[in-house]
Short mmCIF file of C-alpha atoms in Angstrom, two decimals:
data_model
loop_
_atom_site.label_atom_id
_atom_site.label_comp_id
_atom_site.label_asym_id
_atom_site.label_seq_id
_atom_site.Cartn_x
_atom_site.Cartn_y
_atom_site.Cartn_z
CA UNK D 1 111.16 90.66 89.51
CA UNK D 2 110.31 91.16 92.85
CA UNK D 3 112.71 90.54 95.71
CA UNK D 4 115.56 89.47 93.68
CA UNK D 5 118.31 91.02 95.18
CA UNK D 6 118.62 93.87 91.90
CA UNK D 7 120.87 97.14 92.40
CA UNK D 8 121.32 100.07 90.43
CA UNK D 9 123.54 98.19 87.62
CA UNK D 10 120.22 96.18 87.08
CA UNK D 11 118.12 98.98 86.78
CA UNK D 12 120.57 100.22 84.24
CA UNK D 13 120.87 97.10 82.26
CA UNK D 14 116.97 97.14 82.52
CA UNK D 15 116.80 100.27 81.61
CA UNK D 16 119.16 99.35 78.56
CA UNK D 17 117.33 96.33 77.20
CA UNK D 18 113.55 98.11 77.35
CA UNK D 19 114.87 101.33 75.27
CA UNK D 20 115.90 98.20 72.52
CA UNK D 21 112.91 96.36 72.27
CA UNK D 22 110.30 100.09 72.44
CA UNK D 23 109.43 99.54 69.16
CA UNK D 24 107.37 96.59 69.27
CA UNK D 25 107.23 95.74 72.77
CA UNK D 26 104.08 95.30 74.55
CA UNK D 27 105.35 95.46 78.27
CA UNK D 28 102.99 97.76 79.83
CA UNK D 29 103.98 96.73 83.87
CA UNK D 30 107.29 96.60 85.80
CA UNK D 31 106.89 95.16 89.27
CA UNK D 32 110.91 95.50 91.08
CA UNK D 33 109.80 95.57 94.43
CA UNK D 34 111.99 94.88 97.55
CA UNK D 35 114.93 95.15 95.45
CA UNK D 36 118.20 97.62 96.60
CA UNK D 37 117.81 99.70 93.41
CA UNK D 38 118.53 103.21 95.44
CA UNK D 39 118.22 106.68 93.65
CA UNK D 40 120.50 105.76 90.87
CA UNK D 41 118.06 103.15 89.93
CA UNK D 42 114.83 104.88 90.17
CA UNK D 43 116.26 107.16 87.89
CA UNK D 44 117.12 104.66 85.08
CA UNK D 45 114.21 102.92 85.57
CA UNK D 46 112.08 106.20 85.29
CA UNK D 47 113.02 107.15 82.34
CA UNK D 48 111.10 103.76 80.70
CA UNK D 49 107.55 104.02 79.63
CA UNK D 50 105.24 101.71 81.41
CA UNK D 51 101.47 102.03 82.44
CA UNK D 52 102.46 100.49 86.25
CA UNK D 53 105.46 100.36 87.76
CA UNK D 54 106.16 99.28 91.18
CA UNK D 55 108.90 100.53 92.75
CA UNK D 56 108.09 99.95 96.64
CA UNK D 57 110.79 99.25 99.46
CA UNK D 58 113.69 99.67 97.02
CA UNK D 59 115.47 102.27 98.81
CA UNK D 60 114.70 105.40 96.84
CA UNK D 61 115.13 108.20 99.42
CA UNK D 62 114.29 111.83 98.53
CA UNK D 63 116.83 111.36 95.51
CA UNK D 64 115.11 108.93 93.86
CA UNK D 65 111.54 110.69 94.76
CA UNK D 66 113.05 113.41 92.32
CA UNK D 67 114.20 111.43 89.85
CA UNK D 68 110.58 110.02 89.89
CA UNK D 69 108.92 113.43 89.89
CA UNK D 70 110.52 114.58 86.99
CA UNK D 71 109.40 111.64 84.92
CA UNK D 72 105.82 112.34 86.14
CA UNK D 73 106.64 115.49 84.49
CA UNK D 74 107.33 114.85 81.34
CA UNK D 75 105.45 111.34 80.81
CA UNK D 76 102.08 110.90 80.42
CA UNK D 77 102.15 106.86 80.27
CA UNK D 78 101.80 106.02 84.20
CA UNK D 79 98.68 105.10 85.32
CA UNK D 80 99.27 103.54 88.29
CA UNK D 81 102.64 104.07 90.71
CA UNK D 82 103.69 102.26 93.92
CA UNK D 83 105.80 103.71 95.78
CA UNK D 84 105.38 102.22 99.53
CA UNK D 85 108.31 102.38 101.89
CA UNK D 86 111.06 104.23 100.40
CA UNK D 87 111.98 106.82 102.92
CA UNK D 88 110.79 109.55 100.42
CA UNK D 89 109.72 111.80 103.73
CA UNK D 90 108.40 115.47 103.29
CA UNK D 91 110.60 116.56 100.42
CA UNK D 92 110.03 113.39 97.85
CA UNK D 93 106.53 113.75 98.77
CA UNK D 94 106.76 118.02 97.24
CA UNK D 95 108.90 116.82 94.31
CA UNK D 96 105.77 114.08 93.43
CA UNK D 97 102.97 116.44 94.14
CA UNK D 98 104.49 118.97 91.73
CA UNK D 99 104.58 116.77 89.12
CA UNK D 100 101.29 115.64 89.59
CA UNK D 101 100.52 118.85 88.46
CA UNK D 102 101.37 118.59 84.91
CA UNK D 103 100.42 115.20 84.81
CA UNK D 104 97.89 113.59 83.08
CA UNK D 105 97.19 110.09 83.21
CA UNK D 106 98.44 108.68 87.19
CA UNK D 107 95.14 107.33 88.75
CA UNK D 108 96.66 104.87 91.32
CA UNK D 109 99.72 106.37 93.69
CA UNK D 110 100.47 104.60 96.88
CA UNK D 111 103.42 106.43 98.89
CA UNK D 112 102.58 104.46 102.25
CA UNK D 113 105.09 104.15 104.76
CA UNK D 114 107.32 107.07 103.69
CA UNK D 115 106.84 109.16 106.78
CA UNK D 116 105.71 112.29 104.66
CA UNK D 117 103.83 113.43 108.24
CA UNK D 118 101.68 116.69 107.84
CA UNK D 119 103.74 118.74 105.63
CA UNK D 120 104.13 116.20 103.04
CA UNK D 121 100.09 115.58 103.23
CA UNK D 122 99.13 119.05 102.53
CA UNK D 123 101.26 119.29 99.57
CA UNK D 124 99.14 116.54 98.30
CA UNK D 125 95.90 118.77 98.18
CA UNK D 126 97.18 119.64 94.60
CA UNK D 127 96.75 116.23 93.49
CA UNK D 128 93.45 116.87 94.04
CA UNK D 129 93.14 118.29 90.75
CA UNK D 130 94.45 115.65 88.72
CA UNK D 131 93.57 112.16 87.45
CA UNK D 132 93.98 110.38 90.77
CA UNK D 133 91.27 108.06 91.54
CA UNK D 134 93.19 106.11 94.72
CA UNK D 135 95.63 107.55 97.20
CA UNK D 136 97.25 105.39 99.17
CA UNK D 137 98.88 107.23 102.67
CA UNK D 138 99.08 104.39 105.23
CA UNK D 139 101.70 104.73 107.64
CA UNK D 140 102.87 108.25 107.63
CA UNK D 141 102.46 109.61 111.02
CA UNK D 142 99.51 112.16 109.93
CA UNK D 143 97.58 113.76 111.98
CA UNK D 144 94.50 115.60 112.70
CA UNK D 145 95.35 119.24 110.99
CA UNK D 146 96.45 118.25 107.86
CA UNK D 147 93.50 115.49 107.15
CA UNK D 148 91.18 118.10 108.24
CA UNK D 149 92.76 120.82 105.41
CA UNK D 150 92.70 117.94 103.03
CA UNK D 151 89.22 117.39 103.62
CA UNK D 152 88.55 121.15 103.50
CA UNK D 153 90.30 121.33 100.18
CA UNK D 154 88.61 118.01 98.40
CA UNK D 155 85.32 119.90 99.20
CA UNK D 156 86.16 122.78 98.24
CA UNK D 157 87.76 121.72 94.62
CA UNK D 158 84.41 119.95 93.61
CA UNK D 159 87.16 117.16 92.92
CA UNK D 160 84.76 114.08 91.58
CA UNK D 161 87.65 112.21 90.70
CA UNK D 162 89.30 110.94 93.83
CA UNK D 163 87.46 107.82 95.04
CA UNK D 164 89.26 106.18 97.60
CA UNK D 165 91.44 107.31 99.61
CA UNK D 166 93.81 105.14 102.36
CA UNK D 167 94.73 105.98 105.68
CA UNK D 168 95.45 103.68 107.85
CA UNK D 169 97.66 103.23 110.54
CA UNK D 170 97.61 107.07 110.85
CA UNK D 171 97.03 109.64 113.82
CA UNK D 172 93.59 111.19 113.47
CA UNK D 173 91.04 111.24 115.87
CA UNK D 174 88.11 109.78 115.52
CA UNK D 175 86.15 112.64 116.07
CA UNK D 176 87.87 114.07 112.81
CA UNK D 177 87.10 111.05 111.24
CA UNK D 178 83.15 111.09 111.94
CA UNK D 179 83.16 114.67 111.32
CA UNK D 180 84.53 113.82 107.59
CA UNK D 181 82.87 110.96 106.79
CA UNK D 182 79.66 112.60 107.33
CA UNK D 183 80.41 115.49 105.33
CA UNK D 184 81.47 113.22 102.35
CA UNK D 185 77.93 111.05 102.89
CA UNK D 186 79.41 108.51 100.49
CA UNK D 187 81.34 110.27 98.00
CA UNK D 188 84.72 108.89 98.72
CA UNK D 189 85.61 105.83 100.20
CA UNK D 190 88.19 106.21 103.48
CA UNK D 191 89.79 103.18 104.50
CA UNK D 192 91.27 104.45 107.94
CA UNK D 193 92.46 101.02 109.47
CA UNK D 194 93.22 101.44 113.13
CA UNK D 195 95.74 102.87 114.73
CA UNK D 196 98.28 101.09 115.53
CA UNK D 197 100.56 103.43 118.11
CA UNK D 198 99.54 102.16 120.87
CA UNK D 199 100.54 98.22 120.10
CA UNK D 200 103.35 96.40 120.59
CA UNK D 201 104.78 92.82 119.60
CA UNK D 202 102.47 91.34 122.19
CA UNK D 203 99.41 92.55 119.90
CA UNK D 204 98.17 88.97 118.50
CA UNK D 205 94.48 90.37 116.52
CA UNK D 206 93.41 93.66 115.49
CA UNK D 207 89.67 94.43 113.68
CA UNK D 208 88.56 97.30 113.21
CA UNK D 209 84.85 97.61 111.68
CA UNK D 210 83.69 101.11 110.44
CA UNK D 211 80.93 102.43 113.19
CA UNK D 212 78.73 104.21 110.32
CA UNK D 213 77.88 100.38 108.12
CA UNK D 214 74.31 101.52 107.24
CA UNK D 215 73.86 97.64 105.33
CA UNK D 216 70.16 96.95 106.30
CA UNK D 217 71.10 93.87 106.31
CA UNK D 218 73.62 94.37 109.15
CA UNK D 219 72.20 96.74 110.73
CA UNK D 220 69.10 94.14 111.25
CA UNK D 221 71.12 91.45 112.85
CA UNK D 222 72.62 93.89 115.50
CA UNK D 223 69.16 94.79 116.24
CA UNK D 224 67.83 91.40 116.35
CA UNK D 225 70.73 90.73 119.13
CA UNK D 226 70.09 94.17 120.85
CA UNK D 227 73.84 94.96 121.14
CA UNK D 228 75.32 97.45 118.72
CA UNK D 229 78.15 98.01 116.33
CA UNK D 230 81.50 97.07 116.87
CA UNK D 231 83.98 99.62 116.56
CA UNK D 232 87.32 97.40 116.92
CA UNK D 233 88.74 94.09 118.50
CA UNK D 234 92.21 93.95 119.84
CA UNK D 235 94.35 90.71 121.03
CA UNK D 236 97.10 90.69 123.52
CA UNK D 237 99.40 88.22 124.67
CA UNK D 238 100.16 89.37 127.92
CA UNK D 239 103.05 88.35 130.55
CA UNK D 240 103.00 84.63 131.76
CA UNK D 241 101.06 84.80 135.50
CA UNK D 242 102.37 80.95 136.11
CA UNK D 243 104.85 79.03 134.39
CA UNK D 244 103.18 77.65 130.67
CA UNK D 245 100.22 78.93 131.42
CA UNK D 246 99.48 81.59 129.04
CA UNK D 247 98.17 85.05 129.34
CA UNK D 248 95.57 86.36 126.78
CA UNK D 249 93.39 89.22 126.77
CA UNK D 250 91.12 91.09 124.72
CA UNK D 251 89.15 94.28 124.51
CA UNK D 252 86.22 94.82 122.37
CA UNK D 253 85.11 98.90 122.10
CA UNK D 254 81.65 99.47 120.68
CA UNK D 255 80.61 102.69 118.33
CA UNK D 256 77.56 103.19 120.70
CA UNK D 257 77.91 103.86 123.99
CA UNK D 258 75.39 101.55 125.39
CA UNK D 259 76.66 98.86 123.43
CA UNK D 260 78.88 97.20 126.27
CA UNK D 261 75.92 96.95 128.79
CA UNK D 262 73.88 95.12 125.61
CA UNK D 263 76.06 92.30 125.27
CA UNK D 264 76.90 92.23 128.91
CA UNK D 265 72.85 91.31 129.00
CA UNK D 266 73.13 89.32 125.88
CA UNK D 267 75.71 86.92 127.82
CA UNK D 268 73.92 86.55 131.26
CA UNK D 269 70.61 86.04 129.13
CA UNK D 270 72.18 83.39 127.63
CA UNK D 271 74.18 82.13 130.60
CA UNK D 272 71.13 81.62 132.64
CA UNK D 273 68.87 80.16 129.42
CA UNK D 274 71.59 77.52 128.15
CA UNK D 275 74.51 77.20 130.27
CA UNK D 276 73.26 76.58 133.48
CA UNK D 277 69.86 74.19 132.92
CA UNK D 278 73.09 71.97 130.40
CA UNK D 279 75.12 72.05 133.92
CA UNK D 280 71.93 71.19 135.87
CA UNK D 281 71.64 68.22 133.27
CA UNK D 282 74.60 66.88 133.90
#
């Protein structure tokens, strides 16, 4: 039932009708997303059983973040929980990490988007002693301090549970980042993304590719080219210099310093092996 213009009043009726049929009902997944179901609705909707429920950008607020905290509390059905976009901010995010506590069976929560910042992260290093296997953070204007004490606190728990964990679109340095990711040496998956604060609407491409890939396989192609690793691509459409002629630029940043001089070789090798004997041809 996603995007189908529900409110609260559905969410009750829902509510209503999944209480009738418990008894021999086999619905283990609720998907309501982009619906206007507000605080009033996560709380009817809550109190359901289901093993995933996805609840993201359906205006939930800090309200509805406690409404869904206290069923975390007292229901051990939810394995996996979406909550992306829903304004929860640094007070849902406590109310949801408390519960996490006493819970026993979440393994998926996504609460991207919900502008928890620090404060809201670091109350999330008690979820690091529960069943969570992917945390999903995206968007939340975190920064270097409190991934660092995150970090600090997943090595420090012996937590062997957490395997990915998403956080992209964030604030932290890459030097954090390397730091961390050689500390974890493969433990846990980060997907860190790029950040984006820096872009605009006149951003057209982003990649981003992670600078430690250690695939032989990759690694053995870059070496066969003698340039190096890609660390991200971006893609702007710039202002108009002359009237419909159009204005787009890129910049390509490499993980090893060198790298740019490589391919600046790479391209006049080639430039003076194929391009100019074709124009010489012709």
């Amino acid at each position: 039932m996603d995007s189908c213009q529900l409110t609260e009043k559905d969410a009750r009726m829902i509510k209503y009708c999944m209480k009738k049929v418990s008894s021999y009902s086999t619905i283990k997944t609720l998907i309501l997303s982009n619906n206007a179901l507000g605080s009033k609705g996560a709380e009817a909707i809550s109190s359901v059983n289901f093993e995933e429920l996805d609840l993201s950008n359906c205006k939930l607020g800090i309200s509805g973040a406690h409404s869904i905290g206290k069923a975390l509390s007292r229901v051990n059905s939810y394995k996996r929980l979406y909550l992306y976009n829903n304004g929860i901010k640094v007070e849902g995010c406590r109310f949801i990490a408390k519960a996490l506590e006493e819970n026993k069976s979440l393994e998926v929560l996504d609460l991207g988007s919900n502008l928890i910042r620090n404060k809201g992260f670091q109350a999330l290093t008690s979820t690091l002693g529960t069943h969570i296997k992917l945390l999903a953070l995206k968007n939340n204007k975190l920064k270097d301090k409190s991934f660092n004490e995150f970090m600090d606190a997943y090595h420090k728990s012996g937590n062997k549970t957490l395997k990915t964990l998403l956080l992209g679109s964030n604030d932290m340095s890459m030097y954090s980042i390397k730091l961390a990711m050689e500390a974890l040496d493969g433990k846990l998956y980060l997907d860190l993304g790029l950040k984006l604060e820096n872009h605009n609407d006149r951003t057209l491409f982003l990649c981003g590719i992670l600078p430690n890939n250690k695939k032989p396989q990759l690694k053995k192609f870059f070496d066969s080219k003698g340039c190096g690793v890609i660390e991200s691509i971006e893609v702007f459409h710039g202002k108009e210099k002359k009237k419909g002629k159009k204005n787009i630029f890129g910049f390509v940043k490499f993980a090893h310093k060198n790298g740019k001089m490589r391919v600046v070789k790479m391209v006049k090798d080639v430039e003076e092996k194929v391009i100019k004997p074709k124009k010489k041809n012709n």
